[in-house]
Amino acid sequence: GAVVSQHPSRVICKSGTSVKIECRSLDFQATTMFWYRQFPKKSLMLMATSNEGSKATYEQGVEKDKFLINHASLTLSTLTVTSAHPEDSSFYICSARRGTGRNEQYFGPGTRLTVT
Amino acid sequence: AQKVTQAQTEISVVEKEDVTLDCVYETRDTTYYLFWYKQPPSGELVFLIRRNSFDEQNEISGRYSWNFQKSTSSFNFTITASQVVDSAVYFCALSEAKRAGGTSYGKLTFGQGTILTVHP
């Protein structure tokens, strides 16, 4: 099956710093990637849709200047949490959609961010 | 707007019992996809099934079975003869089918999840 990786798997950073999370599709090209956020014991909430070569589409309530998304290639999307605060601590999961005609989506293993 | 409801927050069963996880959805789309995912303690989402809205046939895969009832907007998931390894959080999700020019194609709306604990 298709493989999506995320790096890092865990990160601890100090308040005010920025953190970059990478999402890679390892064996297929993904024109679209999605970024989700999951609080402890909660559901996944879509943050934004990342399209290769264009600006990301953010969901209502998600600050685009705080959560910067770059989808520079067909296999890589990055999420940068800028000026992180403790309330940004969460589990961030990306997914990649394979192809344009099929709705097959593959999830990365997630990144646990802790802001101290 | 799309919505997925998993009314059961937590379910606890003893090994070998059958268990059904409920999922009810709302959508205005006539064509859509329904999914079930398993999230073990490691956090990684494991894909279990995808169902097209036009395909109402029930599906069985080993100990897993799914009952899709379009008339009641439900897509329930049954585990037969549960095992301890089935303990996880299970999510039902919904996505729209491709729409010409649509930018939201493929994004998933998740239910709240059901925590399943299978005791030995």
PDB file of C-alpha atoms in Angstrom:
ATOM      1  CA  GLY A   1       0.000   0.000   0.000  1.00  0.00           C
ATOM      2  CA  ALA A   2       0.933   3.625  -0.280  1.00  0.00           C
ATOM      3  CA  VAL A   3       3.202   5.058   2.391  1.00  0.00           C
ATOM      4  CA  VAL A   4       3.156   8.490   3.927  1.00  0.00           C
ATOM      5  CA  SER A   5       5.806   9.569   6.379  1.00  0.00           C
ATOM      6  CA  GLN A   6       5.958  12.427   8.836  1.00  0.00           C
ATOM      7  CA  HIS A   7       8.973  13.979  10.447  1.00  0.00           C
ATOM      8  CA  PRO A   8       9.549  14.441  13.261  1.00  0.00           C
ATOM      9  CA  SER A   9       7.350  11.974  15.106  1.00  0.00           C
ATOM     10  CA  ARG A  10       7.745  13.918  18.332  1.00  0.00           C
ATOM     11  CA  VAL A  11       8.975  17.399  19.024  1.00  0.00           C
ATOM     12  CA  ILE A  12       9.235  19.536  22.120  1.00  0.00           C
ATOM     13  CA  CYS A  13       9.817  23.233  21.684  1.00  0.00           C
ATOM     14  CA  LYS A  14       9.757  26.371  23.768  1.00  0.00           C
ATOM     15  CA  SER A  15       7.072  29.008  23.559  1.00  0.00           C
ATOM     16  CA  GLY A  16       7.769  31.567  20.889  1.00  0.00           C
ATOM     17  CA  THR A  17       9.774  29.313  18.629  1.00  0.00           C
ATOM     18  CA  SER A  18       8.687  27.867  15.299  1.00  0.00           C
ATOM     19  CA  VAL A  19       8.416  24.224  14.420  1.00  0.00           C
ATOM     20  CA  LYS A  20       8.313  22.636  10.994  1.00  0.00           C
ATOM     21  CA  ILE A  21       6.613  19.310  10.349  1.00  0.00           C
ATOM     22  CA  GLU A  22       7.188  17.446   7.096  1.00  0.00           C
ATOM     23  CA  CYS A  23       4.774  15.146   5.346  1.00  0.00           C
ATOM     24  CA  ARG A  24       6.065  12.999   2.504  1.00  0.00           C
ATOM     25  CA  SER A  25       4.390  10.570   0.167  1.00  0.00           C
ATOM     26  CA  LEU A  26       7.069   7.958  -0.354  1.00  0.00           C
ATOM     27  CA  ASP A  27       5.849   5.932  -3.289  1.00  0.00           C
ATOM     28  CA  PHE A  28       3.296   8.078  -5.085  1.00  0.00           C
ATOM     29  CA  GLN A  29       2.703  11.625  -6.164  1.00  0.00           C
ATOM     30  CA  ALA A  30       0.189  13.555  -4.119  1.00  0.00           C
ATOM     31  CA  THR A  31      -1.305  16.646  -5.691  1.00  0.00           C
ATOM     32  CA  THR A  32      -3.302  17.198  -2.526  1.00  0.00           C
ATOM     33  CA  MET A  33      -2.331  16.755   1.085  1.00  0.00           C
ATOM     34  CA  PHE A  34      -4.426  17.447   4.147  1.00  0.00           C
ATOM     35  CA  TRP A  35      -3.370  18.563   7.609  1.00  0.00           C
ATOM     36  CA  TYR A  36      -5.403  17.502  10.626  1.00  0.00           C
ATOM     37  CA  ARG A  37      -5.104  18.285  14.277  1.00  0.00           C
ATOM     38  CA  GLN A  38      -6.167  16.003  17.086  1.00  0.00           C
ATOM     39  CA  PHE A  39      -6.474  16.962  20.733  1.00  0.00           C
ATOM     40  CA  PRO A  40      -6.208  14.228  23.377  1.00  0.00           C
ATOM     41  CA  LYS A  41      -9.208  11.913  23.280  1.00  0.00           C
ATOM     42  CA  LYS A  42     -10.796  14.028  20.587  1.00  0.00           C
ATOM     43  CA  SER A  43     -11.549  13.657  16.927  1.00  0.00           C
ATOM     44  CA  LEU A  44      -9.448  14.802  14.015  1.00  0.00           C
ATOM     45  CA  MET A  45     -10.178  18.291  12.801  1.00  0.00           C
ATOM     46  CA  LEU A  46      -9.139  19.362   9.333  1.00  0.00           C
ATOM     47  CA  MET A  47      -6.901  22.402   9.432  1.00  0.00           C
ATOM     48  CA  ALA A  48      -6.131  22.948   5.773  1.00  0.00           C
ATOM     49  CA  THR A  49      -5.949  21.447   2.343  1.00  0.00           C
ATOM     50  CA  SER A  50      -2.586  21.739   0.670  1.00  0.00           C
ATOM     51  CA  ASN A  51      -2.431  21.735  -3.120  1.00  0.00           C
ATOM     52  CA  GLU A  52       0.868  21.402  -4.926  1.00  0.00           C
ATOM     53  CA  GLY A  53       1.961  24.659  -6.472  1.00  0.00           C
ATOM     54  CA  SER A  54      -0.810  26.798  -5.014  1.00  0.00           C
ATOM     55  CA  LYS A  55      -1.842  28.328  -1.751  1.00  0.00           C
ATOM     56  CA  ALA A  56      -3.352  26.159   0.918  1.00  0.00           C
ATOM     57  CA  THR A  57      -7.046  26.357   1.695  1.00  0.00           C
ATOM     58  CA  TYR A  58      -7.612  26.833   5.390  1.00  0.00           C
ATOM     59  CA  GLU A  59     -10.661  25.776   7.340  1.00  0.00           C
ATOM     60  CA  GLN A  60     -12.653  28.351   9.209  1.00  0.00           C
ATOM     61  CA  GLY A  61     -11.016  29.368  12.448  1.00  0.00           C
ATOM     62  CA  VAL A  62      -7.517  28.239  11.486  1.00  0.00           C
ATOM     63  CA  GLU A  63      -4.983  31.073  11.437  1.00  0.00           C
ATOM     64  CA  LYS A  64      -3.076  30.866   8.181  1.00  0.00           C
ATOM     65  CA  ASP A  65      -0.323  33.149   9.442  1.00  0.00           C
ATOM     66  CA  LYS A  66       0.257  30.898  12.400  1.00  0.00           C
ATOM     67  CA  PHE A  67       0.080  27.586  10.579  1.00  0.00           C
ATOM     68  CA  LEU A  68       2.098  28.033   7.412  1.00  0.00           C
ATOM     69  CA  ILE A  69       1.684  25.349   4.813  1.00  0.00           C
ATOM     70  CA  ASN A  70       3.953  24.825   1.849  1.00  0.00           C
ATOM     71  CA  HIS A  71       3.413  22.171  -0.789  1.00  0.00           C
ATOM     72  CA  ALA A  72       6.448  22.696  -2.966  1.00  0.00           C
ATOM     73  CA  SER A  73       6.541  19.326  -4.662  1.00  0.00           C
ATOM     74  CA  LEU A  74       4.287  16.405  -5.444  1.00  0.00           C
ATOM     75  CA  THR A  75       5.738  14.412  -2.574  1.00  0.00           C
ATOM     76  CA  LEU A  76       6.271  16.964   0.173  1.00  0.00           C
ATOM     77  CA  SER A  77       4.101  19.280   2.211  1.00  0.00           C
ATOM     78  CA  THR A  78       5.287  21.135   5.287  1.00  0.00           C
ATOM     79  CA  LEU A  79       3.381  22.634   8.188  1.00  0.00           C
ATOM     80  CA  THR A  80       5.167  25.301  10.189  1.00  0.00           C
ATOM     81  CA  VAL A  81       3.735  26.297  13.539  1.00  0.00           C
ATOM     82  CA  THR A  82       5.003  29.820  14.061  1.00  0.00           C
ATOM     83  CA  SER A  83       5.513  31.465  17.437  1.00  0.00           C
ATOM     84  CA  ALA A  84       4.277  28.341  19.166  1.00  0.00           C
ATOM     85  CA  HIS A  85       2.275  28.525  22.372  1.00  0.00           C
ATOM     86  CA  PRO A  86       1.398  25.773  24.835  1.00  0.00           C
ATOM     87  CA  GLU A  87      -2.138  25.648  23.423  1.00  0.00           C
ATOM     88  CA  ASP A  88      -0.645  24.581  20.092  1.00  0.00           C
ATOM     89  CA  SER A  89       0.427  21.339  21.739  1.00  0.00           C
ATOM     90  CA  SER A  90      -1.388  18.634  19.864  1.00  0.00           C
ATOM     91  CA  PHE A  91      -1.116  15.641  17.575  1.00  0.00           C
ATOM     92  CA  TYR A  92      -0.767  16.725  13.969  1.00  0.00           C
ATOM     93  CA  ILE A  93      -1.572  14.236  11.229  1.00  0.00           C
ATOM     94  CA  CYS A  94      -1.167  14.650   7.513  1.00  0.00           C
ATOM     95  CA  SER A  95      -2.739  12.670   4.740  1.00  0.00           C
ATOM     96  CA  ALA A  96      -2.003  12.470   1.048  1.00  0.00           C
ATOM     97  CA  ARG A  97      -4.490  11.859  -1.705  1.00  0.00           C
ATOM     98  CA  ARG A  98      -3.342   9.578  -4.419  1.00  0.00           C
ATOM     99  CA  GLY A  99      -4.200  10.583  -7.955  1.00  0.00           C
ATOM    100  CA  THR A 100      -6.861  13.000  -9.067  1.00  0.00           C
ATOM    101  CA  GLY A 101      -9.629  10.642 -10.005  1.00  0.00           C
ATOM    102  CA  ARG A 102      -9.750   8.513  -6.936  1.00  0.00           C
ATOM    103  CA  ASN A 103     -10.548   9.408  -3.377  1.00  0.00           C
ATOM    104  CA  GLU A 104      -7.862   7.260  -1.832  1.00  0.00           C
ATOM    105  CA  GLN A 105      -6.243   8.963   1.088  1.00  0.00           C
ATOM    106  CA  TYR A 106      -3.271   7.722   3.082  1.00  0.00           C
ATOM    107  CA  PHE A 107      -2.368   8.984   6.519  1.00  0.00           C
ATOM    108  CA  GLY A 108       1.012   9.683   8.013  1.00  0.00           C
ATOM    109  CA  PRO A 109       1.901   8.372  11.466  1.00  0.00           C
ATOM    110  CA  GLY A 110       1.406  11.769  13.093  1.00  0.00           C
ATOM    111  CA  THR A 111       3.615  14.260  14.927  1.00  0.00           C
ATOM    112  CA  ARG A 112       3.169  14.946  18.600  1.00  0.00           C
ATOM    113  CA  LEU A 113       4.029  18.556  19.360  1.00  0.00           C
ATOM    114  CA  THR A 114       4.583  19.729  22.915  1.00  0.00           C
ATOM    115  CA  VAL A 115       5.164  23.397  23.543  1.00  0.00           C
ATOM    116  CA  THR A 116       6.619  24.242  26.944  1.00  0.00           C
TER     117      THR A 116
ATOM    118  CA  ALA B   1     -22.471  20.946   5.848  1.00  0.00           C
ATOM    119  CA  GLN B   2     -21.355  17.426   6.493  1.00  0.00           C
ATOM    120  CA  LYS B   3     -21.606  15.820   9.888  1.00  0.00           C
ATOM    121  CA  VAL B   4     -20.723  12.443  11.315  1.00  0.00           C
ATOM    122  CA  THR B   5     -22.042  11.270  14.667  1.00  0.00           C
ATOM    123  CA  GLN B   6     -20.705   8.385  16.671  1.00  0.00           C
ATOM    124  CA  ALA B   7     -22.989   8.363  19.660  1.00  0.00           C
ATOM    125  CA  GLN B   8     -21.029   5.743  21.576  1.00  0.00           C
ATOM    126  CA  THR B   9     -18.134   7.440  23.316  1.00  0.00           C
ATOM    127  CA  GLU B  10     -16.772   4.303  24.937  1.00  0.00           C
ATOM    128  CA  ILE B  11     -17.572   0.613  24.697  1.00  0.00           C
ATOM    129  CA  SER B  12     -16.157  -2.096  26.892  1.00  0.00           C
ATOM    130  CA  VAL B  13     -16.536  -5.784  26.075  1.00  0.00           C
ATOM    131  CA  VAL B  14     -15.014  -9.066  27.050  1.00  0.00           C
ATOM    132  CA  GLU B  15     -12.986 -11.022  24.560  1.00  0.00           C
ATOM    133  CA  LYS B  16     -14.990 -13.099  22.076  1.00  0.00           C
ATOM    134  CA  GLU B  17     -18.049 -10.907  22.383  1.00  0.00           C
ATOM    135  CA  ASP B  18     -19.443  -9.290  19.245  1.00  0.00           C
ATOM    136  CA  VAL B  19     -19.558  -5.514  19.235  1.00  0.00           C
ATOM    137  CA  THR B  20     -21.200  -2.986  16.921  1.00  0.00           C
ATOM    138  CA  LEU B  21     -19.992   0.564  16.534  1.00  0.00           C
ATOM    139  CA  ASP B  22     -22.623   2.982  15.303  1.00  0.00           C
ATOM    140  CA  CYS B  23     -22.137   5.764  12.792  1.00  0.00           C
ATOM    141  CA  VAL B  24     -24.760   8.184  11.509  1.00  0.00           C
ATOM    142  CA  TYR B  25     -23.967  10.837   8.942  1.00  0.00           C
ATOM    143  CA  GLU B  26     -25.482  13.926   7.370  1.00  0.00           C
ATOM    144  CA  THR B  27     -24.699  15.297   3.943  1.00  0.00           C
ATOM    145  CA  ARG B  28     -26.419  17.147   1.141  1.00  0.00           C
ATOM    146  CA  ASP B  29     -24.296  15.445  -1.473  1.00  0.00           C
ATOM    147  CA  THR B  30     -25.824  12.666  -3.505  1.00  0.00           C
ATOM    148  CA  THR B  31     -22.449  11.077  -4.044  1.00  0.00           C
ATOM    149  CA  TYR B  32     -20.049  10.628  -1.185  1.00  0.00           C
ATOM    150  CA  TYR B  33     -17.673   8.203   0.482  1.00  0.00           C
ATOM    151  CA  LEU B  34     -17.807   6.684   3.924  1.00  0.00           C
ATOM    152  CA  PHE B  35     -14.807   5.365   5.810  1.00  0.00           C
ATOM    153  CA  TRP B  36     -13.845   3.589   8.979  1.00  0.00           C
ATOM    154  CA  TYR B  37     -10.425   4.038  10.551  1.00  0.00           C
ATOM    155  CA  LYS B  38      -8.796   2.411  13.548  1.00  0.00           C
ATOM    156  CA  GLN B  39      -6.431   4.404  15.744  1.00  0.00           C
ATOM    157  CA  PRO B  40      -4.412   2.237  18.139  1.00  0.00           C
ATOM    158  CA  PRO B  41      -2.493   3.795  21.057  1.00  0.00           C
ATOM    159  CA  SER B  42       0.452   4.497  18.745  1.00  0.00           C
ATOM    160  CA  GLY B  43      -1.694   7.161  17.091  1.00  0.00           C
ATOM    161  CA  GLU B  44      -1.369   6.095  13.490  1.00  0.00           C
ATOM    162  CA  LEU B  45      -4.660   5.855  11.611  1.00  0.00           C
ATOM    163  CA  VAL B  46      -5.299   2.474  10.056  1.00  0.00           C
ATOM    164  CA  PHE B  47      -7.646   2.393   7.084  1.00  0.00           C
ATOM    165  CA  LEU B  48     -10.356  -0.259   7.392  1.00  0.00           C
ATOM    166  CA  ILE B  49     -12.881   0.377   4.658  1.00  0.00           C
ATOM    167  CA  ARG B  50     -14.170   2.856   2.104  1.00  0.00           C
ATOM    168  CA  ARG B  51     -17.714   2.694   0.808  1.00  0.00           C
ATOM    169  CA  ASN B  52     -19.163   4.618  -2.136  1.00  0.00           C
ATOM    170  CA  SER B  53     -22.656   5.978  -1.558  1.00  0.00           C
ATOM    171  CA  PHE B  54     -23.937   4.074  -4.574  1.00  0.00           C
ATOM    172  CA  ASP B  55     -22.822   0.757  -3.185  1.00  0.00           C
ATOM    173  CA  GLU B  56     -25.143  -0.365  -0.438  1.00  0.00           C
ATOM    174  CA  GLN B  57     -23.934  -3.910  -0.314  1.00  0.00           C
ATOM    175  CA  ASN B  58     -22.801  -4.973   3.082  1.00  0.00           C
ATOM    176  CA  GLU B  59     -19.217  -6.087   3.332  1.00  0.00           C
ATOM    177  CA  ILE B  60     -17.440  -8.677   5.384  1.00  0.00           C
ATOM    178  CA  SER B  61     -13.698  -8.907   5.882  1.00  0.00           C
ATOM    179  CA  GLY B  62     -12.677 -11.580   8.320  1.00  0.00           C
ATOM    180  CA  ARG B  63     -14.106 -10.667  11.710  1.00  0.00           C
ATOM    181  CA  TYR B  64     -15.137  -7.234  10.455  1.00  0.00           C
ATOM    182  CA  SER B  65     -18.415  -6.414   8.778  1.00  0.00           C
ATOM    183  CA  TRP B  66     -20.104  -3.211   7.753  1.00  0.00           C
ATOM    184  CA  ASN B  67     -23.778  -2.428   7.360  1.00  0.00           C
ATOM    185  CA  PHE B  68     -24.531   0.539   5.123  1.00  0.00           C
ATOM    186  CA  GLN B  69     -28.137   1.747   5.273  1.00  0.00           C
ATOM    187  CA  LYS B  70     -28.640   4.767   3.072  1.00  0.00           C
ATOM    188  CA  SER B  71     -32.278   5.098   4.145  1.00  0.00           C
ATOM    189  CA  THR B  72     -31.214   5.790   7.724  1.00  0.00           C
ATOM    190  CA  SER B  73     -27.860   7.417   6.856  1.00  0.00           C
ATOM    191  CA  SER B  74     -25.997   4.883   8.899  1.00  0.00           C
ATOM    192  CA  PHE B  75     -22.780   2.974   8.351  1.00  0.00           C
ATOM    193  CA  ASN B  76     -22.315   0.639  11.289  1.00  0.00           C
ATOM    194  CA  PHE B  77     -19.280  -1.505  11.963  1.00  0.00           C
ATOM    195  CA  THR B  78     -19.382  -4.891  13.687  1.00  0.00           C
ATOM    196  CA  ILE B  79     -16.467  -6.830  15.082  1.00  0.00           C
ATOM    197  CA  THR B  80     -17.243 -10.493  15.608  1.00  0.00           C
ATOM    198  CA  ALA B  81     -15.479 -12.466  18.323  1.00  0.00           C
ATOM    199  CA  SER B  82     -13.558  -9.434  19.533  1.00  0.00           C
ATOM    200  CA  GLN B  83      -9.948  -9.721  20.612  1.00  0.00           C
ATOM    201  CA  VAL B  84      -7.771  -7.668  22.927  1.00  0.00           C
ATOM    202  CA  VAL B  85      -5.859  -6.380  19.899  1.00  0.00           C
ATOM    203  CA  ASP B  86      -9.060  -4.764  18.683  1.00  0.00           C
ATOM    204  CA  SER B  87      -8.813  -2.257  21.526  1.00  0.00           C
ATOM    205  CA  ALA B  88      -8.451   1.151  19.902  1.00  0.00           C
ATOM    206  CA  VAL B  89     -10.329   4.272  18.951  1.00  0.00           C
ATOM    207  CA  TYR B  90     -12.474   3.804  15.877  1.00  0.00           C
ATOM    208  CA  PHE B  91     -13.456   6.696  13.652  1.00  0.00           C
ATOM    209  CA  CYS B  92     -16.155   6.891  11.055  1.00  0.00           C
ATOM    210  CA  ALA B  93     -15.592   9.533   8.385  1.00  0.00           C
ATOM    211  CA  LEU B  94     -17.302  11.073   5.389  1.00  0.00           C
ATOM    212  CA  SER B  95     -15.993  12.811   2.319  1.00  0.00           C
ATOM    213  CA  GLU B  96     -17.627  14.268  -0.734  1.00  0.00           C
ATOM    214  CA  ALA B  97     -17.045  12.772  -4.126  1.00  0.00           C
ATOM    215  CA  LYS B  98     -15.208  14.717  -6.757  1.00  0.00           C
ATOM    216  CA  ARG B  99     -16.881  17.914  -7.813  1.00  0.00           C
ATOM    217  CA  ALA B 100     -15.800  19.893 -10.864  1.00  0.00           C
ATOM    218  CA  GLY B 101     -13.607  22.791  -9.757  1.00  0.00           C
ATOM    219  CA  GLY B 102     -14.065  21.870  -6.143  1.00  0.00           C
ATOM    220  CA  THR B 103     -11.195  22.589  -3.797  1.00  0.00           C
ATOM    221  CA  SER B 104     -12.516  20.579  -0.920  1.00  0.00           C
ATOM    222  CA  TYR B 105     -12.594  17.274  -2.726  1.00  0.00           C
ATOM    223  CA  GLY B 106     -11.259  14.534  -0.562  1.00  0.00           C
ATOM    224  CA  LYS B 107     -11.291  16.253   2.811  1.00  0.00           C
ATOM    225  CA  LEU B 108     -12.657  14.057   5.543  1.00  0.00           C
ATOM    226  CA  THR B 109     -15.189  14.897   8.190  1.00  0.00           C
ATOM    227  CA  PHE B 110     -14.616  12.630  11.168  1.00  0.00           C
ATOM    228  CA  GLY B 111     -16.974  11.478  13.851  1.00  0.00           C
ATOM    229  CA  GLN B 112     -16.033  11.919  17.462  1.00  0.00           C
ATOM    230  CA  GLY B 113     -14.643   8.421  17.686  1.00  0.00           C
ATOM    231  CA  THR B 114     -15.557   5.419  19.807  1.00  0.00           C
ATOM    232  CA  ILE B 115     -13.072   4.056  22.314  1.00  0.00           C
ATOM    233  CA  LEU B 116     -13.294   0.293  22.261  1.00  0.00           C
ATOM    234  CA  THR B 117     -11.742  -1.673  25.094  1.00  0.00           C
ATOM    235  CA  VAL B 118     -11.670  -5.444  24.858  1.00  0.00           C
ATOM    236  CA  HIS B 119     -10.888  -7.160  28.132  1.00  0.00           C
ATOM    237  CA  PRO B 120      -9.296 -10.605  28.299  1.00  0.00           C
TER     238      PRO B 120
END
